[in-house]
mmCIF file of C-alpha atoms in Angstrom:
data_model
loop_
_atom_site.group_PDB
_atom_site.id
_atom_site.type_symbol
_atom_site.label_atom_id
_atom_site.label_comp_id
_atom_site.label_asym_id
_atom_site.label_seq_id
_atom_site.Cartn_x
_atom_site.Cartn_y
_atom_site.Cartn_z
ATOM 1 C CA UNK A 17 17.501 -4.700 -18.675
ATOM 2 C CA UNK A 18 19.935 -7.549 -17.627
ATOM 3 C CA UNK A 19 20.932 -9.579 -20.168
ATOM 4 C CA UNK A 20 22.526 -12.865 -19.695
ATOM 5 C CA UNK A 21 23.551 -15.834 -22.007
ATOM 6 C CA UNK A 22 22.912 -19.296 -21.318
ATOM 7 C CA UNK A 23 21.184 -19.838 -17.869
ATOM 8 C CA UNK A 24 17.859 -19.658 -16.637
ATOM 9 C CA UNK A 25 16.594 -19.002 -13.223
ATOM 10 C CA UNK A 26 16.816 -21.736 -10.544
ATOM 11 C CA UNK A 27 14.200 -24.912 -11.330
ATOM 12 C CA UNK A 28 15.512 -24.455 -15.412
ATOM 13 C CA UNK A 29 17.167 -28.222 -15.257
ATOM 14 C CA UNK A 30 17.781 -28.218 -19.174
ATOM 15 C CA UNK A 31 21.132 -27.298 -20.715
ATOM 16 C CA UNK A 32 21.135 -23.765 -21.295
ATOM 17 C CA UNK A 33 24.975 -23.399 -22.346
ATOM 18 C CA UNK A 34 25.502 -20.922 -25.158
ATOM 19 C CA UNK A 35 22.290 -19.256 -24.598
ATOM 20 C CA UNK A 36 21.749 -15.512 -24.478
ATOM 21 C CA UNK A 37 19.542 -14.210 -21.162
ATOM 22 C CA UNK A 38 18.407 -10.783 -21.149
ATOM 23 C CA UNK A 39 17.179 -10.037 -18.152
ATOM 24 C CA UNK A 40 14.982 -6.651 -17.982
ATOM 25 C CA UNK A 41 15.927 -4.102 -14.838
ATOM 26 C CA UNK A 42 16.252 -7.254 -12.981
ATOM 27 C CA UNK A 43 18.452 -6.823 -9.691
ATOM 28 C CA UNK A 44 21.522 -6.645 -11.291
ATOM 29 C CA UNK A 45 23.604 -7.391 -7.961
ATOM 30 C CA UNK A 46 22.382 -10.718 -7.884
ATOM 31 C CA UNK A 47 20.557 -12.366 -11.227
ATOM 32 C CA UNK A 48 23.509 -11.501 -13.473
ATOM 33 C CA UNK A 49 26.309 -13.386 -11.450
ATOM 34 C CA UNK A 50 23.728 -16.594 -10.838
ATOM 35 C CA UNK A 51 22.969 -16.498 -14.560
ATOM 36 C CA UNK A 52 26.598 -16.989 -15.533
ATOM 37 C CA UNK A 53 27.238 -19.663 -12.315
ATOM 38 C CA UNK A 54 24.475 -21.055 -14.087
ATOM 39 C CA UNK A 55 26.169 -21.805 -17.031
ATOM 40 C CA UNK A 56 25.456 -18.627 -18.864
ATOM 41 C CA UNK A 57 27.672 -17.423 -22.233
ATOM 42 C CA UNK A 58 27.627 -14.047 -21.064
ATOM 43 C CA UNK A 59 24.790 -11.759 -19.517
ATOM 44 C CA UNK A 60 24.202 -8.375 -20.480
ATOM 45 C CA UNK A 61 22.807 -6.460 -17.441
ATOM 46 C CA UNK A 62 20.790 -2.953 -17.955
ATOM 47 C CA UNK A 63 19.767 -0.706 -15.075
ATOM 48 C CA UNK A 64 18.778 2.784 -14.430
ATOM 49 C CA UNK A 65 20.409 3.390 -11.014
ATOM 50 C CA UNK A 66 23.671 4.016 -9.662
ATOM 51 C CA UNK A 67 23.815 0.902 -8.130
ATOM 52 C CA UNK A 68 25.000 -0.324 -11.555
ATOM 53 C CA UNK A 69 28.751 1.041 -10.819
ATOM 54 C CA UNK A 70 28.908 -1.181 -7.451
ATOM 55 C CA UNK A 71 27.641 -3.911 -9.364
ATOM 56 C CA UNK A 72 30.144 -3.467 -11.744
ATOM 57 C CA UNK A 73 33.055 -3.501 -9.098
ATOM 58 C CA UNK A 74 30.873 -6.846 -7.265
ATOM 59 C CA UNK A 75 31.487 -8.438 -11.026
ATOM 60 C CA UNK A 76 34.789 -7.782 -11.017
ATOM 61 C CA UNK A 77 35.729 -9.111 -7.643
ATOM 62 C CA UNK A 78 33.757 -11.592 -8.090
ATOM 63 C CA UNK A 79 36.435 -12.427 -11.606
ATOM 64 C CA UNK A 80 33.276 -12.736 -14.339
ATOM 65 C CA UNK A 81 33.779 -9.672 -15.691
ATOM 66 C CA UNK A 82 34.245 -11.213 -18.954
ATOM 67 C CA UNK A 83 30.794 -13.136 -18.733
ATOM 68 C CA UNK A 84 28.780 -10.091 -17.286
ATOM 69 C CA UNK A 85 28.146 -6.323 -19.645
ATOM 70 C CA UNK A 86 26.651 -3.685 -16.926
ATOM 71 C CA UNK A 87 24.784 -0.969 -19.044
ATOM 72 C CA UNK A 88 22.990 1.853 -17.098
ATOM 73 C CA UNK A 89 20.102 3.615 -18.912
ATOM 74 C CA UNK A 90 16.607 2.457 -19.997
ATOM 75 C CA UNK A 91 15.839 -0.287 -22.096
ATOM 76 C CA UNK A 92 14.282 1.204 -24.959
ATOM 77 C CA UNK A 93 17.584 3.766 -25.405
ATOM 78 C CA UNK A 94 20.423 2.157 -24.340
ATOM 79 C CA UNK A 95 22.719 0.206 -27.388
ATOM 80 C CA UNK A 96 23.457 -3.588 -26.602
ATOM 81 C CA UNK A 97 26.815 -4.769 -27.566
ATOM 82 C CA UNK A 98 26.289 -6.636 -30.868
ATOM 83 C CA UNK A 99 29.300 -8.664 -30.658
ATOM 84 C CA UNK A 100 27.686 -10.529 -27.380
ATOM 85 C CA UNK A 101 24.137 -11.233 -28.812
ATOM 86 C CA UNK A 102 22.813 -13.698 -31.183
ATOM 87 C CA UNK A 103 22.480 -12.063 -34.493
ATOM 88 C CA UNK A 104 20.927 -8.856 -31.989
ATOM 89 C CA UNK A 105 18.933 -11.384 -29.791
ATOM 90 C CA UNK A 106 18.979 -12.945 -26.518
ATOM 91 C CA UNK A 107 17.695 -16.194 -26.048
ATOM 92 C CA UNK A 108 16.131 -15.968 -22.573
ATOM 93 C CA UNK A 109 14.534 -12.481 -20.307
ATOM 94 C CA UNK A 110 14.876 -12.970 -16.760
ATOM 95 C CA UNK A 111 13.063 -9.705 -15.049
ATOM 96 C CA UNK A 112 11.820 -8.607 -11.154
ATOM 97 C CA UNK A 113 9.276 -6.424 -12.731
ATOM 98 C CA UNK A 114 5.959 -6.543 -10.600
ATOM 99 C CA UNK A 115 5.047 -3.479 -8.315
ATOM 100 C CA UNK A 116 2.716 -3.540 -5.708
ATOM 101 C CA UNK A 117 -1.360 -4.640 -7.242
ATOM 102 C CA UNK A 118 1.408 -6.608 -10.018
ATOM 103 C CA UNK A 119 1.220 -3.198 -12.090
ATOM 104 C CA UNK A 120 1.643 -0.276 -10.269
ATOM 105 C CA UNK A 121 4.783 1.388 -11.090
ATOM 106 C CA UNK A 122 6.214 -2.272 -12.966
ATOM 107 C CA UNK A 123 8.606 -2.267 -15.251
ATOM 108 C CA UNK A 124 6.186 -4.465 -17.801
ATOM 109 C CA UNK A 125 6.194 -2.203 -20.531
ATOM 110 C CA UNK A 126 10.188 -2.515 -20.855
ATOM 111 C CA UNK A 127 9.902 -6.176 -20.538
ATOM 112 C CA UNK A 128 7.585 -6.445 -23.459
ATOM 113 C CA UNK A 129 9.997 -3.657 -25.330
ATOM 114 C CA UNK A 130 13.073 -6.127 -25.103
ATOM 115 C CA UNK A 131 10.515 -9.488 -25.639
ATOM 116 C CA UNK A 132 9.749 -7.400 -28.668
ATOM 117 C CA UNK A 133 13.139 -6.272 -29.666
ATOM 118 C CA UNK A 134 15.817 -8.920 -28.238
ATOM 119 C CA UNK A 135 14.183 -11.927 -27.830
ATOM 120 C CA UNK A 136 14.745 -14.843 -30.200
ATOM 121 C CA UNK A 137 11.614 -16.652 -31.335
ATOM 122 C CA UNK A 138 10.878 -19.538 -29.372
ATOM 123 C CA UNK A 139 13.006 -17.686 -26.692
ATOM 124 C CA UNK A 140 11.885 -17.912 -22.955
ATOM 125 C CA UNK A 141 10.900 -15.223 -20.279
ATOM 126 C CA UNK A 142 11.305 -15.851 -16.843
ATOM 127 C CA UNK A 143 8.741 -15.213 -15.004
ATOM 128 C CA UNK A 144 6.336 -16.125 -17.846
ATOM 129 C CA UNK A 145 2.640 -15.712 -16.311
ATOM 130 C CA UNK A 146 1.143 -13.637 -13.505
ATOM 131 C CA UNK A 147 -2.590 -13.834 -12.230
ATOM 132 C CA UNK A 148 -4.123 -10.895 -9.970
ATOM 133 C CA UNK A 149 -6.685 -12.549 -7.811
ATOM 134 C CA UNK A 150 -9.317 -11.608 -5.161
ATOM 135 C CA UNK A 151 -11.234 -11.947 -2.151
ATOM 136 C CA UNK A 152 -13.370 -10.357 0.550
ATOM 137 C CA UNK A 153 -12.418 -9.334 4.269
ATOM 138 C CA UNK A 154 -13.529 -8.346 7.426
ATOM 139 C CA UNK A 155 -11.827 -4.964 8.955
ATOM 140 C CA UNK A 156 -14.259 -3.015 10.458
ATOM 141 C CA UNK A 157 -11.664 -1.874 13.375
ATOM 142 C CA UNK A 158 -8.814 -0.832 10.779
ATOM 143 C CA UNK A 159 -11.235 0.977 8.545
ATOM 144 C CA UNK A 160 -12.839 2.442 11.348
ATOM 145 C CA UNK A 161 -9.142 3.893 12.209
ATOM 146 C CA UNK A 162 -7.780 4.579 8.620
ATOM 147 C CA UNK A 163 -10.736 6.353 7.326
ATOM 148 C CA UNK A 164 -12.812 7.953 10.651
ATOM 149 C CA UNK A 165 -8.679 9.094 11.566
ATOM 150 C CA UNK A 166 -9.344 12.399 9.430
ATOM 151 C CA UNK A 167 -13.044 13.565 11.713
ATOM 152 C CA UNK A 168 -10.947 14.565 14.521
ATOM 153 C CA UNK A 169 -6.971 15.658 14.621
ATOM 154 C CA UNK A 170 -6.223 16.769 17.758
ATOM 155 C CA UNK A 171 -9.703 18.822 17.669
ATOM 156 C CA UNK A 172 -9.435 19.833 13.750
ATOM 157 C CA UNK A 173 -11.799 18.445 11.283
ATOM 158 C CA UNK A 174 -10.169 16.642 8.428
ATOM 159 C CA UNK A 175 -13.128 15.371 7.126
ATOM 160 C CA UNK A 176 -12.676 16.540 3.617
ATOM 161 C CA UNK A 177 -9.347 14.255 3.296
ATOM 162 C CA UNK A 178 -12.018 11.187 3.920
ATOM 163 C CA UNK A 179 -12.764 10.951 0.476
ATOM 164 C CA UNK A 180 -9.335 10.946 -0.638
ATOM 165 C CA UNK A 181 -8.393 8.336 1.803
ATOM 166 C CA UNK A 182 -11.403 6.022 0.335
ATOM 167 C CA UNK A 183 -10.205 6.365 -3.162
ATOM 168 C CA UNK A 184 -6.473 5.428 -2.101
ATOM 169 C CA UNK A 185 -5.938 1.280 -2.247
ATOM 170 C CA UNK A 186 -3.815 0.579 1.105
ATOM 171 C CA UNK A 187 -0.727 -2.006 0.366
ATOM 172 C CA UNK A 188 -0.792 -3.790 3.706
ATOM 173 C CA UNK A 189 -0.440 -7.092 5.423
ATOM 174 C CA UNK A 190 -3.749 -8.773 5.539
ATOM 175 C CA UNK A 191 -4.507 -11.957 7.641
ATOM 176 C CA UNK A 192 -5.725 -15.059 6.864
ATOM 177 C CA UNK A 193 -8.309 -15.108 9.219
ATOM 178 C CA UNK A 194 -9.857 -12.047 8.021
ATOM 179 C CA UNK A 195 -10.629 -13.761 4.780
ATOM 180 C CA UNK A 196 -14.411 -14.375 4.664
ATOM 181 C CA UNK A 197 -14.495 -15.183 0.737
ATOM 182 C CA UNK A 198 -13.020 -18.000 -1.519
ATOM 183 C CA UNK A 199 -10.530 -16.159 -3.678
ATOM 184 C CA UNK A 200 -10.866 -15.206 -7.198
ATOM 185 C CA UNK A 201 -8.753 -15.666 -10.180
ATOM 186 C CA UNK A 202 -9.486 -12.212 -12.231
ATOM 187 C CA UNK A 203 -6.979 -11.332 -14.529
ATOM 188 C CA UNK A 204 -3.419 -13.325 -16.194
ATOM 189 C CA UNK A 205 -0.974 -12.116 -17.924
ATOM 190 C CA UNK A 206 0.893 -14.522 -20.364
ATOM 191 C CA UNK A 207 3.960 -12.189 -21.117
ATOM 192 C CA UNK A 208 4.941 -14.463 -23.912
ATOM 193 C CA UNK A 209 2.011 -12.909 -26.126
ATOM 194 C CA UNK A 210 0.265 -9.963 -24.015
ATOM 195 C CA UNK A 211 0.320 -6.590 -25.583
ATOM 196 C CA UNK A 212 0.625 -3.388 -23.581
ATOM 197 C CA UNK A 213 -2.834 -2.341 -24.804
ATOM 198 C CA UNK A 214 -4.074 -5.429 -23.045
ATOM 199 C CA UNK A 215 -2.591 -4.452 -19.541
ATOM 200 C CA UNK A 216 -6.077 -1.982 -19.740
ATOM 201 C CA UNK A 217 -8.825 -4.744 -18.997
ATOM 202 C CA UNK A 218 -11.857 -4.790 -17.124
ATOM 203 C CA UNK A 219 -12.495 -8.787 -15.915
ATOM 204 C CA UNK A 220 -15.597 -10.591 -13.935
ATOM 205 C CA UNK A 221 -14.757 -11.721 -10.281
ATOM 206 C CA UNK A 222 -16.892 -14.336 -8.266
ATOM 207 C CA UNK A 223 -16.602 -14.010 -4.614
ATOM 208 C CA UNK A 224 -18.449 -16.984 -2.344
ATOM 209 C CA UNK A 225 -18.902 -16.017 0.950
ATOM 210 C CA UNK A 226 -17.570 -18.742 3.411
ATOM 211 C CA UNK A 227 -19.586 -17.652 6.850
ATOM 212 C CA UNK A 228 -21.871 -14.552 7.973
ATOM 213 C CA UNK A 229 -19.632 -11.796 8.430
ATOM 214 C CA UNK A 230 -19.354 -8.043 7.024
ATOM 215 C CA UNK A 231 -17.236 -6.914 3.955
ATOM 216 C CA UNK A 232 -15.375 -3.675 4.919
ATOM 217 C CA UNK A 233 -12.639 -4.130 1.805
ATOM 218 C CA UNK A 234 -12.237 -6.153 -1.663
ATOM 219 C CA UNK A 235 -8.440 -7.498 -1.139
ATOM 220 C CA UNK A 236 -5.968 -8.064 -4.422
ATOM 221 C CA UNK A 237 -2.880 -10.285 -4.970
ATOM 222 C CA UNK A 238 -0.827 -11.930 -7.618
ATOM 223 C CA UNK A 239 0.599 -15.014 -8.477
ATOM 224 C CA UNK A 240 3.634 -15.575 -10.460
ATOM 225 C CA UNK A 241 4.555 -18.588 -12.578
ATOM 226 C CA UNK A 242 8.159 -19.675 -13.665
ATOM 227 C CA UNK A 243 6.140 -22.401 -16.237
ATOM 228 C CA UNK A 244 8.520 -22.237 -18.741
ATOM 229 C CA UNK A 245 10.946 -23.911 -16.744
ATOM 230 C CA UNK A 246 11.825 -27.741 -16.625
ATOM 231 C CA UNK A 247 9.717 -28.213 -13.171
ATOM 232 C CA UNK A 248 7.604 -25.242 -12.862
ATOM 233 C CA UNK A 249 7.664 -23.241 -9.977
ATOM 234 C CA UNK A 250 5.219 -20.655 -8.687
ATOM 235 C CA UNK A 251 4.991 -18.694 -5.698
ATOM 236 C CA UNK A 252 2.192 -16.149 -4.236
ATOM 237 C CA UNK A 253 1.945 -12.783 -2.842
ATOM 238 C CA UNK A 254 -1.435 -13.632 -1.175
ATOM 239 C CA UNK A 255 -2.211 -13.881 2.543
ATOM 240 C CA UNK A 256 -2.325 -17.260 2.692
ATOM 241 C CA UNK A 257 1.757 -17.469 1.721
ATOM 242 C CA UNK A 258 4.782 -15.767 3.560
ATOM 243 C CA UNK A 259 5.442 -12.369 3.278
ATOM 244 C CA UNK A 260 6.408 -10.588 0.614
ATOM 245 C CA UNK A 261 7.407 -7.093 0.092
ATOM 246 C CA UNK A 262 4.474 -6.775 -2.324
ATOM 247 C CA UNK A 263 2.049 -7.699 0.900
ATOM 248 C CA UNK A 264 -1.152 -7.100 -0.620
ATOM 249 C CA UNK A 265 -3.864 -4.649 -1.894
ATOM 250 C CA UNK A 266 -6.765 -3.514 0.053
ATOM 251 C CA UNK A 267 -9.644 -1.481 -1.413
ATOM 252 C CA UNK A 268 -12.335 -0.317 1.276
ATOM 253 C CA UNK A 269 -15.976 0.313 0.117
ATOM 254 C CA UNK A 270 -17.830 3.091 0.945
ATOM 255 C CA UNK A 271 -20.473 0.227 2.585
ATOM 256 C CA UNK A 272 -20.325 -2.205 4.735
ATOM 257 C CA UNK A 273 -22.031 -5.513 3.352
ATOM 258 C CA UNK A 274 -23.456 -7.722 5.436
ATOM 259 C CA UNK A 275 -23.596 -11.450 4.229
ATOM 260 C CA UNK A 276 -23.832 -15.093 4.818
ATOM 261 C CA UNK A 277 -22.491 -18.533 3.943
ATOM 262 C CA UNK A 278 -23.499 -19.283 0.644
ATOM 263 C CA UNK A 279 -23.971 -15.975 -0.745
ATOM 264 C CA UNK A 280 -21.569 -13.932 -3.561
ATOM 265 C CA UNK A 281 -20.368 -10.933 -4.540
ATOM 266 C CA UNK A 282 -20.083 -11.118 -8.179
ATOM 267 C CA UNK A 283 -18.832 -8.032 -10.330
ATOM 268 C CA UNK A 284 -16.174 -6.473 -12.549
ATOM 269 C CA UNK A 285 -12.425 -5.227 -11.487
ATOM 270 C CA UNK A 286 -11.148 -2.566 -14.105
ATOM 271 C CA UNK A 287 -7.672 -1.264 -14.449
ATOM 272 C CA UNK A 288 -5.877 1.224 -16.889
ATOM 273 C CA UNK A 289 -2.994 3.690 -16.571
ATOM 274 C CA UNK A 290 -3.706 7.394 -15.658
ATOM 275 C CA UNK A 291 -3.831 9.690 -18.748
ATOM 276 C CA UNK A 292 -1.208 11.878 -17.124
ATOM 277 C CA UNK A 293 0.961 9.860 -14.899
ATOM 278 C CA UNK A 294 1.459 6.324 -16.801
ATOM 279 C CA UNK A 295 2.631 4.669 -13.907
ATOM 280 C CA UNK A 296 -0.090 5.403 -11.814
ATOM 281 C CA UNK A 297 -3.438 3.492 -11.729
ATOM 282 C CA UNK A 298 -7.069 4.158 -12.490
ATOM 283 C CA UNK A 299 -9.072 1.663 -10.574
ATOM 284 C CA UNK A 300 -12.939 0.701 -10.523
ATOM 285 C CA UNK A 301 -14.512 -2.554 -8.549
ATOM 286 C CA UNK A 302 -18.409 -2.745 -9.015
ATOM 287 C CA UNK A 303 -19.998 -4.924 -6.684
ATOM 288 C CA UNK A 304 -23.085 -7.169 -6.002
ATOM 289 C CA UNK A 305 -24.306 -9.358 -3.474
ATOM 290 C CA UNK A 306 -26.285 -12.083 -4.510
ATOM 291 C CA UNK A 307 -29.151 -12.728 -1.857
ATOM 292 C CA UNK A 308 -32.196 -13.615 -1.550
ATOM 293 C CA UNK A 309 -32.747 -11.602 1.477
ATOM 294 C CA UNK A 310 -34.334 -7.967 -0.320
ATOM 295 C CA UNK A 311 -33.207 -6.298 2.700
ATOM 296 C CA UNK A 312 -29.682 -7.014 2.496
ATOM 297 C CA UNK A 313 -29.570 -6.569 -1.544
ATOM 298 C CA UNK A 314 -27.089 -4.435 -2.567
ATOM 299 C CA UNK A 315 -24.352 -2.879 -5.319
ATOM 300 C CA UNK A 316 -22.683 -0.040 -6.416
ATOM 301 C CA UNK A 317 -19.219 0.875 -7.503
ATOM 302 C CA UNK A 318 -16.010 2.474 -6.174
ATOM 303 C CA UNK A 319 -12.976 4.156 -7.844
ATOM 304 C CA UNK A 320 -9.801 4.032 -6.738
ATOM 305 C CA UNK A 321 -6.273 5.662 -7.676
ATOM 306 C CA UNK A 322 -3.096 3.874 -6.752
ATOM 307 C CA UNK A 323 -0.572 7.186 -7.099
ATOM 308 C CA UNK A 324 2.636 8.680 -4.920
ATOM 309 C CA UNK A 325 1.218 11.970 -5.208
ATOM 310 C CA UNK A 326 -2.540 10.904 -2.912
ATOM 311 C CA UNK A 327 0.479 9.029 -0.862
ATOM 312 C CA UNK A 328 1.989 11.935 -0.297
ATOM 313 C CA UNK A 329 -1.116 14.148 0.610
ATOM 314 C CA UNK A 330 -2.326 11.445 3.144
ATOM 315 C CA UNK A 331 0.700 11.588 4.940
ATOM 316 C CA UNK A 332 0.663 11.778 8.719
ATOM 317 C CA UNK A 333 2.381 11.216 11.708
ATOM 318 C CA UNK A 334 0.032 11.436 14.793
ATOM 319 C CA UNK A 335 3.367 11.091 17.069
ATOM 320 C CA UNK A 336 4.706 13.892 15.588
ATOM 321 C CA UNK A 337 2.934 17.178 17.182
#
């Protein structure tokens, strides 16, 4: 966590002097030192790399050592110093804690843990909302090299790994143009009152399709609101915005749907954490397109797993002989 006292992020235009900001495994090089030229009190950051101890010599040269507290460990273990916090609260979380799909491998939980622990009432959270959304594409070509890669590797069968690659969501850079949907709202997080049981939800999406085309993949993305601030400010991870590192989330059906303008795919996107590996994701997207046409009907349901071990296993360099 990186706690800080008295700023907010840029766009927070009211006085925030003599305010504690925690701010939870937020990049400590950089949020801690514009919290305090911000007009923070003093920031408390926490981190569990090394890269706190060249943070802690940035702080220094940078002469706010006396405004910035550097504590490596995890959130829920590590002690905050007393004599910086407001009777043992902050006043404000600042926190980079979205992971690719908004929760695979985030650092939520710990947010919530200090919101829960450090945060004064009426205390803010920067960001404050996030919103997963949706939409269809078109990627018959990529599909057609991601998944029919495994029938033939340099005249082995690999066939069996084609299931494995179907289950596995791809984080990639998808382009506009191959949007064939509207997108879809499906899921917000308000982390001023979400629990971590909530974070395990299963939501309705409405897809309409914009022009006849084929659905190879279901695409996901997030939005992320600073609301809480004096002029809000927002920003997307979608492929209609510039590029993030978070790109976005594509999960290929095991059909190919064939549609036109008008029509919908309507159905449900659940999400929970795997029983054994918490920061991995158990994923299921039913489907159903809405036609009149009986001969293009259709549904079903896939499963996905978003994990570093099936990451691992599908890894292959076709240069590499």
């Amino acid at each position: 966590m990186n706690g800080a006292s008295g700023s907010g992020p840029p766009g927070q235009e009211e006085s925030t002097e003599d305010r504690m900001v925690g701010m939870d495994h937020a990049e400590v090089r950089y949020f801690t030192r514009f919290a305090v030229r911000a007009g923070a009190k003093h920031v408390i950051g926490v981190d569990m790399s090394s890269i706190i101890y060249k943070a802690r010599l940035i702080v220094a040269q940078n002469g706010m050592s006396s405004k910035i507290t550097l504590l490596q460990g995890k959130m829920e273990e590590v002690e905050l110093p007393q004599h910086q916090l407001n009777e043992g609260k902050v006043d404000i979380i600042i926190s980079e804690w979205m992971g690719y799909f908004l929760l695979y491998e985030s650092m939520l939980d710990t947010v919530l843990y200090a919101r829960d622990h450090y945060l004064v009432p009426g205390g803010k959270i920067f960001p404050d909302k996030a919103t997963i959304l949706m939409a269809a594409i078109e990627d018959g070509e990529y599909k057609d090299d991601k998944i029919g890669f495994w029938d033939n590797i340099y005249g082995f069968d690999f066939t069996p790994m084609k299931e494995s690659a179907l289950t596995e969501p791809l984080v990639d850079t998808v382009e506009l143009k191959a949007l064939i949907t509207d997108p879809c709202p499906v899921f917000t997080i308000d982390l001023n009152t979400i629990k971590p049981a909530e974070l395990s939800f299963s939501m309705p999406y409405q897809l309409r399709v914009q022009r006849n085309d084929f659905i190879h993949a279901l695409i996901a993305w997030f939005d992320i609101d600073f609301s809480a601030c004096h002029k809000p400010i927002k920003f997307s991870t979608g492929p209609h915005s510039k590029y993030t590192h978070w790109k976005q989330t594509v999960f290929y059906l095991r059909e190919v749907l064939t549609v036109e303008e008008g029509e919908s795919v309507v159905g449900y996107l659940s999400n929970k954490p795997n029983h054994k590996h918490k920061r991995d994701l158990d994923i299921k997207i039913s489907y159903e397109l809405t036609t009149e046409d009986e001969t293009r009907y259709t549904r079903g349901e896939c499963g996905y797993r978003m994990s570093v071990e099936i990451s691992r296993a599908l890894s292959f360099d076709p240069e590499i002989s």
